[in-house]
């Protein structure tokens, strides 16, 4: 099936990007002559800003001041996008409010993400994979399964979610999708769980201009906002031309990867401005504006090498952002998703689990994320002079699409070492 999308490049999915599943065999997508459902022609005007706005709101909702935070807005949107295709009525409208676009438009945007980011050039390695894990207590509608098959390329598996063997299969799928960086997403499913919608992302990117290899390891000072000083390993790029960003509230750089599409954005608030106040001024137009402000400038960049991991339930932040009905066993409407064995039961989101990991060194970055939406049954009821930029206090970082400004990963480094 063909989709018409406004892409500068039409890219095919990486062969084998769907993760393995061990001994559990995928159930084929429903066959027939049905046209693609839930996908409309996606125009880029306004969508990037709406998507970035969702990503920033989610970062602010999840962040605890003084603590490192790491999200993959892309992973979360793909998992929630599949889920939204099963929502109806006011529940569906909550998803559309969260993302600032219709579910059909979100499907089209997701199709663009799946095609673009699974087939990047250079030395980039990328995996984007989606799956559905259905318990015998739920019968999914063909329409919903098709909406997840196209454009999310999600494979459907059946198994008893309370069976440890099924849990192991889900976790093996997650490990495969993230190249082992995230070995598992759940220890066990809740007894009321009937469906898991899972996304996995893996990205390994090499800088177009790597940092100089150090002759020996060295440490730098990194000062948290509470004054705590740590001594992480550091790296320097010498003095060379970089895509430097000078803004009223801060400064930073964009370090392009060798795939020609993505880059690592690093932004340091100006002295005296807290990271909380800095992020409060960001909105959906901020990242594209920062990318547009890049100027080729001689920069002496010093920054920490770091590896960070983050995991949490997103239920509370998502409910606070307006997705409350979806978690309410009485009010949620997922009638478009399927039916339960007991007609007295109702479908709702039981939890949204997110895990992410990110590492940067002289050569580039490696990142992975997984998002699992667990559906439960609920009883109804300037100048040429070199600029010195030292990231030695809390800063924002993101893997961004240099063409559209879309953040694939978005985080804050507030403590180091």
XYZ file of C-alpha atoms in Angstrom:
417
model
C 0.000 0.000 0.000
C 1.263 3.423 -0.856
C 1.071 6.555 1.213
C 1.457 10.092 -0.096
C 3.581 12.142 2.276
C 5.366 15.476 1.803
C 8.872 14.104 2.223
C 11.965 15.599 0.713
C 13.166 12.039 0.397
C 11.072 8.876 0.127
C 12.871 6.387 2.315
C 12.157 2.713 2.757
C 12.189 1.000 6.139
C 15.350 -0.771 7.170
C 15.170 -4.429 6.354
C 14.485 -6.365 9.503
C 13.765 -3.338 11.675
C 11.030 -5.208 13.519
C 12.514 -6.932 16.543
C 12.605 -10.673 16.984
C 10.130 -12.512 19.188
C 11.714 -15.798 20.070
C 9.325 -18.729 19.794
C 6.085 -16.717 19.655
C 4.824 -16.486 16.072
C 3.278 -13.242 14.823
C -0.357 -13.341 13.765
C -0.691 -12.051 10.192
C -2.380 -8.741 9.626
C -6.013 -9.079 8.515
C -6.091 -9.750 4.795
C -8.396 -8.360 2.154
C -8.752 -5.466 -0.200
C -9.274 -2.841 2.489
C -7.574 0.497 1.745
C -5.159 2.043 4.274
C -7.174 3.291 7.230
C -6.502 6.092 9.659
C -3.878 7.773 7.487
C -4.447 11.095 5.806
C -2.076 13.115 3.642
C 0.130 14.939 6.110
C 1.160 18.517 5.470
C 4.053 19.777 7.543
C 2.705 23.269 8.217
C 2.105 23.639 11.947
C 2.638 19.955 12.747
C 6.272 20.301 13.788
C 5.449 23.077 16.231
C 2.525 21.113 17.698
C 4.710 18.018 18.087
C 7.563 19.965 19.691
C 5.088 21.612 22.054
C 3.857 18.184 23.183
C 7.458 17.024 23.713
C 8.391 20.045 25.837
C 5.226 19.875 27.942
C 5.946 16.228 28.647
C 9.564 16.961 29.611
C 8.460 19.670 32.040
C 5.757 17.401 33.488
C 8.195 14.515 34.051
C 11.224 16.490 35.231
C 12.113 16.725 38.907
C 14.247 19.803 39.540
C 17.866 18.920 40.152
C 17.518 15.387 38.744
C 18.497 14.131 35.292
C 15.594 13.510 32.925
C 15.567 11.639 29.621
C 12.627 10.988 27.327
C 12.117 9.856 23.773
C 9.111 11.907 22.638
C 9.234 9.840 19.450
C 8.900 6.505 21.253
C 6.094 7.820 23.437
C 4.166 9.316 20.513
C 4.402 6.092 18.502
C 3.079 3.979 21.391
C 0.341 6.476 22.260
C -0.449 6.982 18.575
C -1.259 3.298 18.211
C -3.360 3.489 21.376
C -5.262 6.539 20.142
C -6.523 4.533 17.173
C -8.583 2.482 19.612
C -10.077 5.497 21.361
C -13.459 7.033 20.640
C -15.519 10.027 21.728
C -14.089 12.272 24.431
C -11.201 9.867 25.049
C -10.060 10.251 21.439
C -10.393 14.032 21.713
C -8.040 13.997 24.720
C -5.365 12.324 22.612
C -5.887 14.926 19.899
C -5.590 17.750 22.428
C -2.383 16.276 23.860
C -0.728 16.117 20.431
C -2.381 19.195 18.955
C -3.607 17.296 15.896
C -6.190 14.739 14.832
C -5.459 11.040 15.298
C -5.419 10.567 11.517
C -2.858 13.364 11.197
C -0.802 11.808 14.007
C -0.871 8.535 12.071
C 0.466 10.316 8.994
C 3.184 12.032 11.006
C 4.115 8.674 12.547
C 4.370 7.169 9.069
C 6.815 9.918 8.151
C 8.872 9.255 11.285
C 8.931 5.510 10.632
C 10.098 5.986 7.060
C 12.586 8.801 7.649
C 14.332 7.610 10.771
C 14.569 3.919 9.931
C 16.577 4.637 6.785
C 19.116 7.312 7.663
C 22.411 7.551 5.803
C 26.004 7.674 6.964
C 27.033 5.278 9.698
C 23.789 5.731 11.649
C 22.192 2.553 12.963
C 18.484 2.893 13.667
C 15.680 0.592 14.726
C 12.051 1.654 15.107
C 9.745 -1.224 15.994
C 6.170 -1.565 17.261
C 4.175 -4.501 18.536
C 0.831 -5.455 20.071
C 0.550 -8.200 22.704
C -3.059 -9.342 23.132
C -4.415 -11.484 25.966
C -7.177 -14.063 25.244
C -9.567 -11.850 27.245
C -9.650 -9.224 24.472
C -10.773 -9.452 20.867
C -9.293 -6.648 18.802
C -11.215 -5.187 15.895
C -9.739 -5.654 12.431
C -9.967 -1.892 11.918
C -7.810 -1.189 14.961
C -5.228 -3.823 13.991
C -5.027 -2.329 10.493
C -4.552 1.152 11.918
C -1.564 -0.174 13.873
C -0.217 -2.194 10.955
C -0.240 0.840 8.680
C 1.551 3.166 9.363
C 3.142 1.781 12.555
C 4.190 -1.548 11.023
C 3.129 -3.175 14.302
C 3.121 -6.949 14.579
C 0.336 -8.600 16.592
C 1.034 -11.435 19.035
C -1.369 -13.431 21.179
C -0.490 -14.830 24.599
C -1.592 -14.972 28.209
C -0.121 -11.783 29.673
C -0.120 -13.301 33.155
C 2.053 -16.178 31.951
C 5.758 -15.590 32.795
C 6.645 -17.065 29.404
C 4.754 -14.250 27.654
C 6.451 -11.657 29.872
C 9.786 -13.130 28.831
C 8.791 -12.919 25.154
C 7.820 -9.249 25.512
C 11.082 -8.445 27.277
C 13.099 -10.345 24.664
C 11.352 -8.299 21.956
C 12.286 -5.105 23.825
C 15.903 -6.216 24.205
C 16.129 -7.031 20.487
C 14.565 -3.710 19.483
C 17.014 -1.730 21.636
C 20.120 -3.794 20.837
C 20.227 -4.991 24.446
C 20.501 -1.483 25.937
C 17.088 -1.914 27.574
C 16.780 -5.604 28.482
C 13.220 -5.489 29.823
C 10.164 -3.271 30.237
C 8.002 -5.222 32.728
C 8.628 -7.715 35.505
C 5.037 -8.920 35.374
C 1.728 -7.711 34.017
C -1.103 -6.637 36.268
C -3.798 -9.304 36.593
C -6.216 -6.972 34.741
C -3.847 -6.337 31.794
C -5.294 -7.461 28.468
C -3.170 -5.651 25.863
C 0.332 -4.165 25.679
C 1.223 -1.692 22.923
C 5.018 -1.494 22.801
C 7.474 0.705 20.908
C 11.244 0.259 20.849
C 13.818 2.662 19.402
C 17.580 2.328 18.987
C 19.877 5.011 17.564
C 23.644 4.954 17.202
C 25.007 8.084 15.525
C 28.540 9.191 14.684
C 29.462 12.873 14.701
C 30.303 14.314 11.302
C 33.316 15.924 13.011
C 34.303 13.736 15.981
C 36.049 15.165 19.008
C 39.795 14.620 19.101
C 40.725 11.335 20.706
C 42.301 12.131 24.088
C 45.851 11.042 24.786
C 44.660 10.196 28.301
C 41.457 10.456 30.294
C 40.898 13.666 32.192
C 38.201 15.055 34.464
C 36.333 18.334 34.501
C 34.289 20.124 37.132
C 30.493 20.011 36.756
C 28.483 22.147 39.173
C 24.832 21.328 39.893
C 22.421 24.148 40.716
C 22.594 23.287 44.425
C 26.363 23.882 44.314
C 27.377 20.223 44.341
C 30.544 19.693 42.288
C 31.255 16.394 40.536
C 34.227 15.286 38.422
C 33.046 13.509 35.260
C 35.353 12.571 32.418
C 35.568 15.436 29.932
C 36.161 15.927 26.233
C 37.217 18.891 24.088
C 36.932 19.631 20.384
C 39.907 22.021 20.317
C 39.069 25.278 18.556
C 37.217 24.794 15.290
C 34.171 25.937 13.374
C 30.888 24.732 14.836
C 27.209 25.528 14.321
C 27.063 27.969 17.232
C 23.794 29.289 18.667
C 23.684 32.637 20.484
C 20.286 33.403 21.998
C 19.092 35.940 24.548
C 18.582 33.320 27.259
C 21.505 31.015 26.526
C 24.056 29.671 24.098
C 24.888 26.332 22.583
C 25.907 24.290 19.574
C 24.455 21.824 17.106
C 26.803 18.911 16.411
C 25.691 17.240 13.153
C 25.871 13.491 12.699
C 27.294 11.946 9.547
C 23.844 10.816 8.344
C 23.129 14.312 7.018
C 19.803 14.562 8.853
C 20.152 14.414 12.660
C 22.294 16.347 15.116
C 22.992 16.711 18.824
C 21.669 19.990 20.203
C 23.327 21.304 23.390
C 21.948 24.431 25.065
C 23.350 26.103 28.200
C 21.208 28.731 29.993
C 22.849 32.089 30.576
C 24.573 32.550 33.919
C 22.046 33.212 36.674
C 19.059 31.707 34.848
C 17.904 28.411 36.357
C 17.221 25.469 34.098
C 13.615 25.468 35.325
C 13.079 29.091 34.291
C 14.944 28.482 31.040
C 12.765 25.519 30.048
C 9.615 27.418 31.034
C 10.349 29.814 28.141
C 10.570 27.031 25.556
C 7.585 26.238 23.366
C 6.907 24.414 20.134
C 8.723 27.053 18.066
C 11.902 27.082 20.164
C 13.922 24.218 18.710
C 13.316 25.191 15.053
C 14.252 28.783 15.966
C 17.467 27.608 17.639
C 18.377 25.541 14.583
C 17.669 28.501 12.315
C 19.961 30.664 14.465
C 23.022 28.442 13.929
C 26.050 30.395 12.728
C 29.346 28.912 11.591
C 31.637 30.198 14.329
C 34.963 29.263 15.848
C 34.163 27.526 19.127
C 36.233 25.863 21.806
C 33.787 23.332 23.243
C 34.314 21.476 26.512
C 31.687 19.063 27.820
C 31.336 15.957 29.951
C 31.211 12.463 28.592
C 28.182 10.919 30.210
C 25.807 8.015 30.220
C 22.362 8.431 31.721
C 19.339 6.190 32.154
C 15.806 7.139 33.119
C 12.625 5.189 33.674
C 9.219 6.030 35.079
C 5.503 5.578 34.778
C 4.059 8.357 32.630
C 0.520 7.895 33.925
C 0.539 10.899 36.261
C 2.280 13.339 33.866
C 0.037 12.329 30.959
C -3.108 12.671 33.066
C -1.893 16.100 34.206
C -1.462 17.096 30.557
C -5.095 16.278 29.843
C -5.116 12.556 29.096
C -7.077 11.784 32.276
C -10.138 10.060 30.828
C -8.024 7.374 29.170
C -6.849 6.146 32.599
C -10.344 6.212 34.139
C -11.892 2.753 34.193
C -15.382 4.251 34.219
C -14.955 7.092 31.722
C -12.452 5.711 29.171
C -13.845 4.905 25.739
C -11.705 2.445 23.781
C -14.657 0.901 21.987
C -12.788 1.213 18.674
C -10.013 -1.033 19.994
C -11.914 -4.227 20.710
C -14.210 -6.100 23.041
C -13.597 -7.903 26.311
C -14.717 -11.403 27.172
C -16.875 -10.032 29.983
C -19.213 -7.370 28.531
C -19.494 -5.797 31.994
C -15.792 -4.824 31.867
C -14.400 -1.655 30.298
C -11.035 -0.932 28.658
C -8.725 1.772 30.010
C -5.007 2.512 30.148
C -3.567 0.908 33.251
C -0.053 2.331 32.876
C 2.393 3.882 30.427
C 5.936 2.707 31.122
C 8.892 4.557 29.606
C 12.589 3.701 29.756
C 15.412 5.526 27.980
C 19.201 5.477 27.908
C 21.713 7.873 26.316
C 25.530 7.916 26.096
C 27.864 10.429 24.473
C 31.601 10.188 23.841
C 34.135 11.613 21.405
C 32.790 9.592 18.456
C 29.059 10.171 18.810
C 26.004 9.037 20.723
C 24.068 5.848 21.400
C 20.482 5.996 22.608
C 17.546 3.671 23.116
C 14.024 3.951 24.428
C 10.995 1.786 25.000
C 7.404 2.766 25.734
C 4.735 0.278 26.772
C 1.073 1.248 27.010
C -0.686 -1.345 29.163
C -4.442 -1.651 28.590
C -6.425 -2.962 31.541
C -9.932 -4.256 31.952
C -11.870 -2.338 34.599
C -15.245 -3.125 36.029
C -17.672 -0.511 35.083
C -18.282 1.168 37.682
C 29.401 37.311 16.843
C 33.102 38.029 16.172
C 35.821 35.817 14.689
C 37.362 35.229 18.101
C 36.899 31.682 19.444
C 33.949 31.366 21.790
C 34.567 29.344 24.917
C 31.612 27.128 25.761
C 31.973 24.888 28.799
C 29.003 22.750 29.780
C 29.935 22.581 33.445
C 26.484 23.156 34.939
C 22.956 21.909 34.130
C 22.048 22.007 30.450
C 19.502 20.731 27.933
C 20.379 18.202 25.253
C 18.420 16.618 22.412
C 18.837 14.467 19.338
C 16.997 16.564 16.767
C 15.964 16.353 13.159
C 17.935 19.194 11.591
C 15.420 19.462 8.783
C 12.203 19.725 10.822
C 13.330 20.483 14.374
C 11.687 17.316 15.703
C 13.303 16.086 18.958
C 13.806 12.313 18.898
C 15.380 12.328 22.365
C 15.149 15.218 24.843
C 16.821 15.479 28.231
C 18.440 17.574 30.933
C 21.804 16.847 32.508
C 21.620 18.254 36.022
C 23.988 15.961 37.894
C 27.028 14.253 36.478
C 29.464 11.618 37.585
